[in-house]
Amino acid sequence: MMQLEQQVTQRLDQLEQQHEEQQEQSERQQKIEKHQIEQQTRLHRQTELAQEVARLGEQQQASQQALTGLLGEHATAEHWQQALENAIEQARQTESSAAEALQQIQSQLIQLAAELKSAQQQQQSLQQELAELDVQISEWRGQHPELDDTALDTLLTYDDAHVEQLRLQLNATDKALEQAKVLLQERDQRLQQHQAQYSDLSVSTQLAAALQQAHEQSALGEQQCADLRAELSEDQRRRNANSELQARINDANDEYLRWARLASLIGSAEGDKFRKIAQAYNLDLLVHHANAQLRQLVRRYRLKRGGSMLGLLVMDTEMGDELRSVHSLSGGETFLVSLALALGLASMASSTLRIESLFIDEGFGSLDPESLQLAMDALDGLQAQGRKVGVISHVQEMHERIPVQIKVRRQGNGLSTIEVGN
């Protein structure tokens, strides 16, 4: 049983490792898709280069004809022809490099596909072995019906002192059994001696009494042997149960160690360690989505985690990727970064629900004309994606660009009117 449960534990560990390999397989699949996209890009580039080569060839012929007609045998035409030939040769080299890169990517795709197939086969094999182990465990429980859940729970309550006491009782039982065997052997020898010594019929009464006494002692010895055998069988059963109990204790200890490792990774006395890890993970996702939006708003800056566990820094790409505090940004730059974070948060939420409306309150007045143009272009892009974008602003340039407007006009005495129009 101990060996079987160890095999189950090993198989469970293998399944856990297989789960990790599936995650790695998913990452490989993402790499394959990325390589496919790069392959399509290179093919597109290769086509463009081929078209460029054809165009350059046509330009070369046209140039040669034009120069021949205009200059005749003038040396300047040879210079132009040499330059065109150099350009064609360079284009051919570029095309050759692209073809080699395409071949390498195709080789990588074949290799990744083979690894994926091998991992799937290994996963199927492990799942089949796990099913076989489940069947073996069920068969073992069927062969030991006396060890139900109540009996196993009772055995688990035995401490080391009780187990040691059972071992001492077993040793005493073994010794008593050996003594009974020796006593029975002595009685048999004495009986044989009496039978040989008192063979005369005149002492038949004494022999009968001695024989009766020997039979009684033999029956008593047999009864003692039977009792000792029963105790020995019970002790052996307890030994087996103790072995199974020890195996269950070892399994429970292994389970405790697994939970202890998990607690050391994500547990804390305050209960906030796992929450901080989850917050840091979500912050990484938010920074990723926000940087995707920030590239369209201002190419100079990128967001990066730093300063603290949940802090943010700004990376200045025009200053050698220098990291700065977000507080060092100007008002307009701060607005663009905040807008990128808001759009990134909307992108994260769009994976589980669709956000069709977005409202932005002020902040546009602190932007220079170029930054204002970038912000308006980004909002136009969101509107083109089917989202409704509402802007609350007093900037006149935005009033001129927004076709549909809701104007609020003061009437005095705390009253206002709303006008919808262009």
PDB file of N, CA and C in Angstrom, residues 292-363:
ATOM      1  N   ALA A 292       0.848  50.792 -24.575  1.00  0.00           N
ATOM      2  CA  ALA A 292       0.333  50.657 -25.942  1.00  0.00           C
ATOM      3  C   ALA A 292      -0.445  51.911 -26.348  1.00  0.00           C
ATOM      4  N   GLN A 293      -1.199  52.496 -25.427  1.00  0.00           N
ATOM      5  CA  GLN A 293      -1.925  53.738 -25.723  1.00  0.00           C
ATOM      6  C   GLN A 293      -0.982  54.939 -25.734  1.00  0.00           C
ATOM      7  N   LEU A 294       0.048  54.910 -24.860  1.00  0.00           N
ATOM      8  CA  LEU A 294       0.963  56.048 -24.751  1.00  0.00           C
ATOM      9  C   LEU A 294       1.806  56.204 -26.012  1.00  0.00           C
ATOM     10  N   ARG A 295       2.068  55.095 -26.726  1.00  0.00           N
ATOM     11  CA  ARG A 295       2.842  55.193 -27.974  1.00  0.00           C
ATOM     12  C   ARG A 295       2.110  56.041 -29.011  1.00  0.00           C
ATOM     13  N   GLN A 296       0.786  56.043 -28.955  1.00  0.00           N
ATOM     14  CA  GLN A 296       0.017  56.841 -29.914  1.00  0.00           C
ATOM     15  C   GLN A 296      -0.119  58.296 -29.476  1.00  0.00           C
ATOM     16  N   LEU A 297       0.012  58.541 -28.156  1.00  0.00           N
ATOM     17  CA  LEU A 297      -0.153  59.904 -27.656  1.00  0.00           C
ATOM     18  C   LEU A 297       1.167  60.666 -27.642  1.00  0.00           C
ATOM     19  N   VAL A 298       2.193  60.094 -27.035  1.00  0.00           N
ATOM     20  CA  VAL A 298       3.502  60.748 -26.953  1.00  0.00           C
ATOM     21  C   VAL A 298       4.568  59.653 -26.993  1.00  0.00           C
ATOM     22  N   ARG A 299       5.375  59.670 -28.021  1.00  0.00           N
ATOM     23  CA  ARG A 299       6.341  58.595 -28.241  1.00  0.00           C
ATOM     24  C   ARG A 299       7.553  58.701 -27.306  1.00  0.00           C
ATOM     25  N   ARG A 300       7.692  59.820 -26.654  1.00  0.00           N
ATOM     26  CA  ARG A 300       8.896  60.043 -25.855  1.00  0.00           C
ATOM     27  C   ARG A 300       8.888  59.232 -24.561  1.00  0.00           C
ATOM     28  N   TYR A 301       7.731  59.041 -23.954  1.00  0.00           N
ATOM     29  CA  TYR A 301       7.667  58.473 -22.610  1.00  0.00           C
ATOM     30  C   TYR A 301       7.084  57.056 -22.636  1.00  0.00           C
ATOM     31  N   ARG A 302       7.581  56.249 -21.667  1.00  0.00           N
ATOM     32  CA  ARG A 302       7.043  54.921 -21.401  1.00  0.00           C
ATOM     33  C   ARG A 302       6.893  54.764 -19.886  1.00  0.00           C
ATOM     34  N   LEU A 303       5.887  54.046 -19.463  1.00  0.00           N
ATOM     35  CA  LEU A 303       5.683  53.785 -18.042  1.00  0.00           C
ATOM     36  C   LEU A 303       6.410  52.510 -17.640  1.00  0.00           C
ATOM     37  N   LYS A 304       6.933  52.510 -16.420  1.00  0.00           N
ATOM     38  CA  LYS A 304       7.672  51.355 -15.903  1.00  0.00           C
ATOM     39  C   LYS A 304       7.451  51.289 -14.396  1.00  0.00           C
ATOM     40  N   ARG A 305       7.306  50.074 -13.875  1.00  0.00           N
ATOM     41  CA  ARG A 305       7.135  49.919 -12.436  1.00  0.00           C
ATOM     42  C   ARG A 305       8.445  50.194 -11.717  1.00  0.00           C
ATOM     43  N   GLY A 306       8.356  50.829 -10.532  1.00  0.00           N
ATOM     44  CA  GLY A 306       9.557  51.113  -9.767  1.00  0.00           C
ATOM     45  C   GLY A 306       9.267  52.078  -8.645  1.00  0.00           C
ATOM     46  N   GLY A 307      10.290  52.315  -7.812  1.00  0.00           N
ATOM     47  CA  GLY A 307      10.125  53.216  -6.688  1.00  0.00           C
ATOM     48  C   GLY A 307       9.582  52.504  -5.469  1.00  0.00           C
ATOM     49  N   SER A 308       8.578  51.677  -5.632  1.00  0.00           N
ATOM     50  CA  SER A 308       7.982  50.865  -4.571  1.00  0.00           C
ATOM     51  C   SER A 308       7.306  49.677  -5.240  1.00  0.00           C
ATOM     52  N   MET A 309       6.709  48.803  -4.418  1.00  0.00           N
ATOM     53  CA  MET A 309       6.102  47.599  -4.974  1.00  0.00           C
ATOM     54  C   MET A 309       4.974  47.927  -5.931  1.00  0.00           C
ATOM     55  N   LEU A 310       4.213  48.989  -5.656  1.00  0.00           N
ATOM     56  CA  LEU A 310       3.095  49.381  -6.511  1.00  0.00           C
ATOM     57  C   LEU A 310       3.317  50.779  -7.073  1.00  0.00           C
ATOM     58  N   GLY A 311       4.598  51.189  -7.220  1.00  0.00           N
ATOM     59  CA  GLY A 311       4.913  52.516  -7.730  1.00  0.00           C
ATOM     60  C   GLY A 311       5.120  52.523  -9.228  1.00  0.00           C
ATOM     61  N   LEU A 312       5.107  53.726  -9.836  1.00  0.00           N
ATOM     62  CA  LEU A 312       5.297  53.911 -11.264  1.00  0.00           C
ATOM     63  C   LEU A 312       6.397  54.937 -11.497  1.00  0.00           C
ATOM     64  N   LEU A 313       7.196  54.688 -12.541  1.00  0.00           N
ATOM     65  CA  LEU A 313       8.214  55.622 -12.996  1.00  0.00           C
ATOM     66  C   LEU A 313       7.989  55.889 -14.480  1.00  0.00           C
ATOM     67  N   VAL A 314       8.570  56.983 -14.968  1.00  0.00           N
ATOM     68  CA  VAL A 314       8.474  57.356 -16.378  1.00  0.00           C
ATOM     69  C   VAL A 314       9.850  57.183 -17.007  1.00  0.00           C
ATOM     70  N   MET A 315       9.920  56.455 -18.134  1.00  0.00           N
ATOM     71  CA  MET A 315      11.170  56.261 -18.856  1.00  0.00           C
ATOM     72  C   MET A 315      11.202  57.234 -20.036  1.00  0.00           C
ATOM     73  N   ASP A 316      12.235  58.078 -20.075  1.00  0.00           N
ATOM     74  CA  ASP A 316      12.394  59.094 -21.117  1.00  0.00           C
ATOM     75  C   ASP A 316      13.281  58.507 -22.208  1.00  0.00           C
ATOM     76  N   THR A 317      12.686  58.140 -23.350  1.00  0.00           N
ATOM     77  CA  THR A 317      13.454  57.510 -24.424  1.00  0.00           C
ATOM     78  C   THR A 317      14.385  58.484 -25.132  1.00  0.00           C
ATOM     79  N   GLU A 318      14.114  59.778 -25.024  1.00  0.00           N
ATOM     80  CA  GLU A 318      14.979  60.769 -25.656  1.00  0.00           C
ATOM     81  C   GLU A 318      16.167  61.140 -24.780  1.00  0.00           C
ATOM     82  N   MET A 319      16.203  60.625 -23.543  1.00  0.00           N
ATOM     83  CA  MET A 319      17.312  60.895 -22.625  1.00  0.00           C
ATOM     84  C   MET A 319      17.999  59.592 -22.225  1.00  0.00           C
ATOM     85  N   GLY A 320      18.157  58.694 -23.196  1.00  0.00           N
ATOM     86  CA  GLY A 320      18.847  57.436 -22.930  1.00  0.00           C
ATOM     87  C   GLY A 320      18.085  56.520 -21.992  1.00  0.00           C
ATOM     88  N   ASP A 321      16.760  56.471 -22.123  1.00  0.00           N
ATOM     89  CA  ASP A 321      15.895  55.639 -21.273  1.00  0.00           C
ATOM     90  C   ASP A 321      16.073  55.965 -19.786  1.00  0.00           C
ATOM     91  N   GLU A 322      16.234  57.221 -19.489  1.00  0.00           N
ATOM     92  CA  GLU A 322      16.374  57.654 -18.095  1.00  0.00           C
ATOM     93  C   GLU A 322      15.035  57.491 -17.374  1.00  0.00           C
ATOM     94  N   LEU A 323      15.091  56.964 -16.131  1.00  0.00           N
ATOM     95  CA  LEU A 323      13.894  56.775 -15.321  1.00  0.00           C
ATOM     96  C   LEU A 323      13.678  57.995 -14.431  1.00  0.00           C
ATOM     97  N   ARG A 324      12.464  58.530 -14.454  1.00  0.00           N
ATOM     98  CA  ARG A 324      12.127  59.721 -13.680  1.00  0.00           C
ATOM     99  C   ARG A 324      10.831  59.480 -12.918  1.00  0.00           C
ATOM    100  N   SER A 325      10.634  60.311 -11.906  1.00  0.00           N
ATOM    101  CA  SER A 325       9.381  60.255 -11.157  1.00  0.00           C
ATOM    102  C   SER A 325       8.249  60.828 -11.999  1.00  0.00           C
ATOM    103  N   VAL A 326       7.053  60.298 -11.805  1.00  0.00           N
ATOM    104  CA  VAL A 326       5.896  60.814 -12.543  1.00  0.00           C
ATOM    105  C   VAL A 326       5.580  62.253 -12.134  1.00  0.00           C
ATOM    106  N   HIS A 327       6.080  62.677 -10.975  1.00  0.00           N
ATOM    107  CA  HIS A 327       5.826  64.042 -10.520  1.00  0.00           C
ATOM    108  C   HIS A 327       6.666  65.063 -11.289  1.00  0.00           C
ATOM    109  N   SER A 328       7.672  64.591 -12.060  1.00  0.00           N
ATOM    110  CA  SER A 328       8.507  65.516 -12.824  1.00  0.00           C
ATOM    111  C   SER A 328       7.879  65.901 -14.159  1.00  0.00           C
ATOM    112  N   LEU A 329       6.740  65.316 -14.521  1.00  0.00           N
ATOM    113  CA  LEU A 329       6.094  65.627 -15.789  1.00  0.00           C
ATOM    114  C   LEU A 329       5.385  66.974 -15.704  1.00  0.00           C
ATOM    115  N   SER A 330       5.274  67.605 -16.845  1.00  0.00           N
ATOM    116  CA  SER A 330       4.524  68.851 -16.915  1.00  0.00           C
ATOM    117  C   SER A 330       3.023  68.558 -16.854  1.00  0.00           C
ATOM    118  N   GLY A 331       2.224  69.644 -16.794  1.00  0.00           N
ATOM    119  CA  GLY A 331       0.781  69.443 -16.707  1.00  0.00           C
ATOM    120  C   GLY A 331       0.226  68.730 -17.920  1.00  0.00           C
ATOM    121  N   GLY A 332       0.659  69.143 -19.113  1.00  0.00           N
ATOM    122  CA  GLY A 332       0.175  68.492 -20.330  1.00  0.00           C
ATOM    123  C   GLY A 332       0.633  67.051 -20.423  1.00  0.00           C
ATOM    124  N   GLU A 333       1.911  66.777 -20.056  1.00  0.00           N
ATOM    125  CA  GLU A 333       2.424  65.411 -20.095  1.00  0.00           C
ATOM    126  C   GLU A 333       1.702  64.539 -19.065  1.00  0.00           C
ATOM    127  N   THR A 334       1.439  65.109 -17.899  1.00  0.00           N
ATOM    128  CA  THR A 334       0.710  64.349 -16.874  1.00  0.00           C
ATOM    129  C   THR A 334      -0.685  63.972 -17.361  1.00  0.00           C
ATOM    130  N   PHE A 335      -1.344  64.887 -18.077  1.00  0.00           N
ATOM    131  CA  PHE A 335      -2.676  64.592 -18.599  1.00  0.00           C
ATOM    132  C   PHE A 335      -2.621  63.462 -19.623  1.00  0.00           C
ATOM    133  N   LEU A 336      -1.620  63.492 -20.511  1.00  0.00           N
ATOM    134  CA  LEU A 336      -1.517  62.445 -21.531  1.00  0.00           C
ATOM    135  C   LEU A 336      -1.233  61.087 -20.891  1.00  0.00           C
ATOM    136  N   VAL A 337      -0.358  61.065 -19.868  1.00  0.00           N
ATOM    137  CA  VAL A 337      -0.068  59.806 -19.184  1.00  0.00           C
ATOM    138  C   VAL A 337      -1.319  59.297 -18.462  1.00  0.00           C
ATOM    139  N   SER A 338      -2.061  60.206 -17.816  1.00  0.00           N
ATOM    140  CA  SER A 338      -3.299  59.806 -17.138  1.00  0.00           C
ATOM    141  C   SER A 338      -4.322  59.274 -18.138  1.00  0.00           C
ATOM    142  N   LEU A 339      -4.402  59.924 -19.309  1.00  0.00           N
ATOM    143  CA  LEU A 339      -5.318  59.449 -20.348  1.00  0.00           C
ATOM    144  C   LEU A 339      -4.916  58.061 -20.834  1.00  0.00           C
ATOM    145  N   ALA A 340      -3.603  57.832 -20.987  1.00  0.00           N
ATOM    146  CA  ALA A 340      -3.128  56.509 -21.412  1.00  0.00           C
ATOM    147  C   ALA A 340      -3.468  55.453 -20.361  1.00  0.00           C
ATOM    148  N   LEU A 341      -3.324  55.780 -19.066  1.00  0.00           N
ATOM    149  CA  LEU A 341      -3.683  54.830 -18.010  1.00  0.00           C
ATOM    150  C   LEU A 341      -5.180  54.526 -18.029  1.00  0.00           C
ATOM    151  N   ALA A 342      -5.996  55.557 -18.242  1.00  0.00           N
ATOM    152  CA  ALA A 342      -7.444  55.331 -18.304  1.00  0.00           C
ATOM    153  C   ALA A 342      -7.816  54.442 -19.490  1.00  0.00           C
ATOM    154  N   LEU A 343      -7.200  54.710 -20.641  1.00  0.00           N
ATOM    155  CA  LEU A 343      -7.481  53.884 -21.818  1.00  0.00           C
ATOM    156  C   LEU A 343      -6.964  52.462 -21.620  1.00  0.00           C
ATOM    157  N   GLY A 344      -5.797  52.327 -20.960  1.00  0.00           N
ATOM    158  CA  GLY A 344      -5.275  50.994 -20.671  1.00  0.00           C
ATOM    159  C   GLY A 344      -6.179  50.218 -19.734  1.00  0.00           C
ATOM    160  N   LEU A 345      -6.731  50.910 -18.721  1.00  0.00           N
ATOM    161  CA  LEU A 345      -7.668  50.258 -17.812  1.00  0.00           C
ATOM    162  C   LEU A 345      -8.927  49.815 -18.550  1.00  0.00           C
ATOM    163  N   ALA A 346      -9.385  50.633 -19.489  1.00  0.00           N
ATOM    164  CA  ALA A 346     -10.551  50.246 -20.294  1.00  0.00           C
ATOM    165  C   ALA A 346     -10.233  49.030 -21.163  1.00  0.00           C
ATOM    166  N   SER A 347      -8.997  48.960 -21.690  1.00  0.00           N
ATOM    167  CA  SER A 347      -8.601  47.801 -22.505  1.00  0.00           C
ATOM    168  C   SER A 347      -8.575  46.534 -21.662  1.00  0.00           C
ATOM    169  N   MET A 348      -8.095  46.641 -20.400  1.00  0.00           N
ATOM    170  CA  MET A 348      -8.090  45.472 -19.517  1.00  0.00           C
ATOM    171  C   MET A 348      -9.506  44.996 -19.228  1.00  0.00           C
ATOM    172  N   ALA A 349     -10.401  45.926 -18.955  1.00  0.00           N
ATOM    173  CA  ALA A 349     -11.782  45.548 -18.631  1.00  0.00           C
ATOM    174  C   ALA A 349     -12.516  44.990 -19.836  1.00  0.00           C
ATOM    175  N   SER A 350     -12.086  45.362 -21.039  1.00  0.00           N
ATOM    176  CA  SER A 350     -12.790  44.911 -22.243  1.00  0.00           C
ATOM    177  C   SER A 350     -12.640  43.421 -22.485  1.00  0.00           C
ATOM    178  N   SER A 351     -11.699  42.752 -21.763  1.00  0.00           N
ATOM    179  CA  SER A 351     -11.561  41.307 -21.933  1.00  0.00           C
ATOM    180  C   SER A 351     -12.720  40.551 -21.303  1.00  0.00           C
ATOM    181  N   THR A 352     -13.391  41.140 -20.302  1.00  0.00           N
ATOM    182  CA  THR A 352     -14.528  40.486 -19.648  1.00  0.00           C
ATOM    183  C   THR A 352     -15.852  41.179 -19.916  1.00  0.00           C
ATOM    184  N   LEU A 353     -15.826  42.471 -20.255  1.00  0.00           N
ATOM    185  CA  LEU A 353     -17.051  43.198 -20.584  1.00  0.00           C
ATOM    186  C   LEU A 353     -16.714  44.277 -21.601  1.00  0.00           C
ATOM    187  N   ARG A 354     -17.734  44.722 -22.295  1.00  0.00           N
ATOM    188  CA  ARG A 354     -17.537  45.717 -23.346  1.00  0.00           C
ATOM    189  C   ARG A 354     -17.865  47.106 -22.802  1.00  0.00           C
ATOM    190  N   ILE A 355     -16.861  47.995 -22.841  1.00  0.00           N
ATOM    191  CA  ILE A 355     -17.042  49.376 -22.395  1.00  0.00           C
ATOM    192  C   ILE A 355     -17.282  50.226 -23.635  1.00  0.00           C
ATOM    193  N   GLU A 356     -18.517  50.697 -23.790  1.00  0.00           N
ATOM    194  CA  GLU A 356     -18.881  51.426 -25.003  1.00  0.00           C
ATOM    195  C   GLU A 356     -18.827  52.938 -24.822  1.00  0.00           C
ATOM    196  N   SER A 357     -18.747  53.421 -23.572  1.00  0.00           N
ATOM    197  CA  SER A 357     -18.773  54.866 -23.325  1.00  0.00           C
ATOM    198  C   SER A 357     -17.591  55.257 -22.460  1.00  0.00           C
ATOM    199  N   LEU A 358     -17.027  56.438 -22.746  1.00  0.00           N
ATOM    200  CA  LEU A 358     -15.894  56.959 -22.001  1.00  0.00           C
ATOM    201  C   LEU A 358     -16.074  58.463 -21.867  1.00  0.00           C
ATOM    202  N   PHE A 359     -16.034  58.985 -20.630  1.00  0.00           N
ATOM    203  CA  PHE A 359     -16.195  60.410 -20.365  1.00  0.00           C
ATOM    204  C   PHE A 359     -14.904  60.957 -19.760  1.00  0.00           C
ATOM    205  N   ILE A 360     -14.438  62.096 -20.287  1.00  0.00           N
ATOM    206  CA  ILE A 360     -13.212  62.739 -19.823  1.00  0.00           C
ATOM    207  C   ILE A 360     -13.563  64.160 -19.406  1.00  0.00           C
ATOM    208  N   ASP A 361     -13.218  64.506 -18.167  1.00  0.00           N
ATOM    209  CA  ASP A 361     -13.572  65.808 -17.602  1.00  0.00           C
ATOM    210  C   ASP A 361     -12.332  66.692 -17.555  1.00  0.00           C
ATOM    211  N   GLU A 362     -12.293  67.729 -18.361  1.00  0.00           N
ATOM    212  CA  GLU A 362     -11.253  68.766 -18.363  1.00  0.00           C
ATOM    213  C   GLU A 362      -9.854  68.168 -18.583  1.00  0.00           C
ATOM    214  N   GLY A 363      -8.831  68.995 -18.298  1.00  0.00           N
ATOM    215  CA  GLY A 363      -7.454  68.585 -18.499  1.00  0.00           C
ATOM    216  C   GLY A 363      -6.895  68.969 -19.842  1.00  0.00           C
TER     217      GLY A 363
END
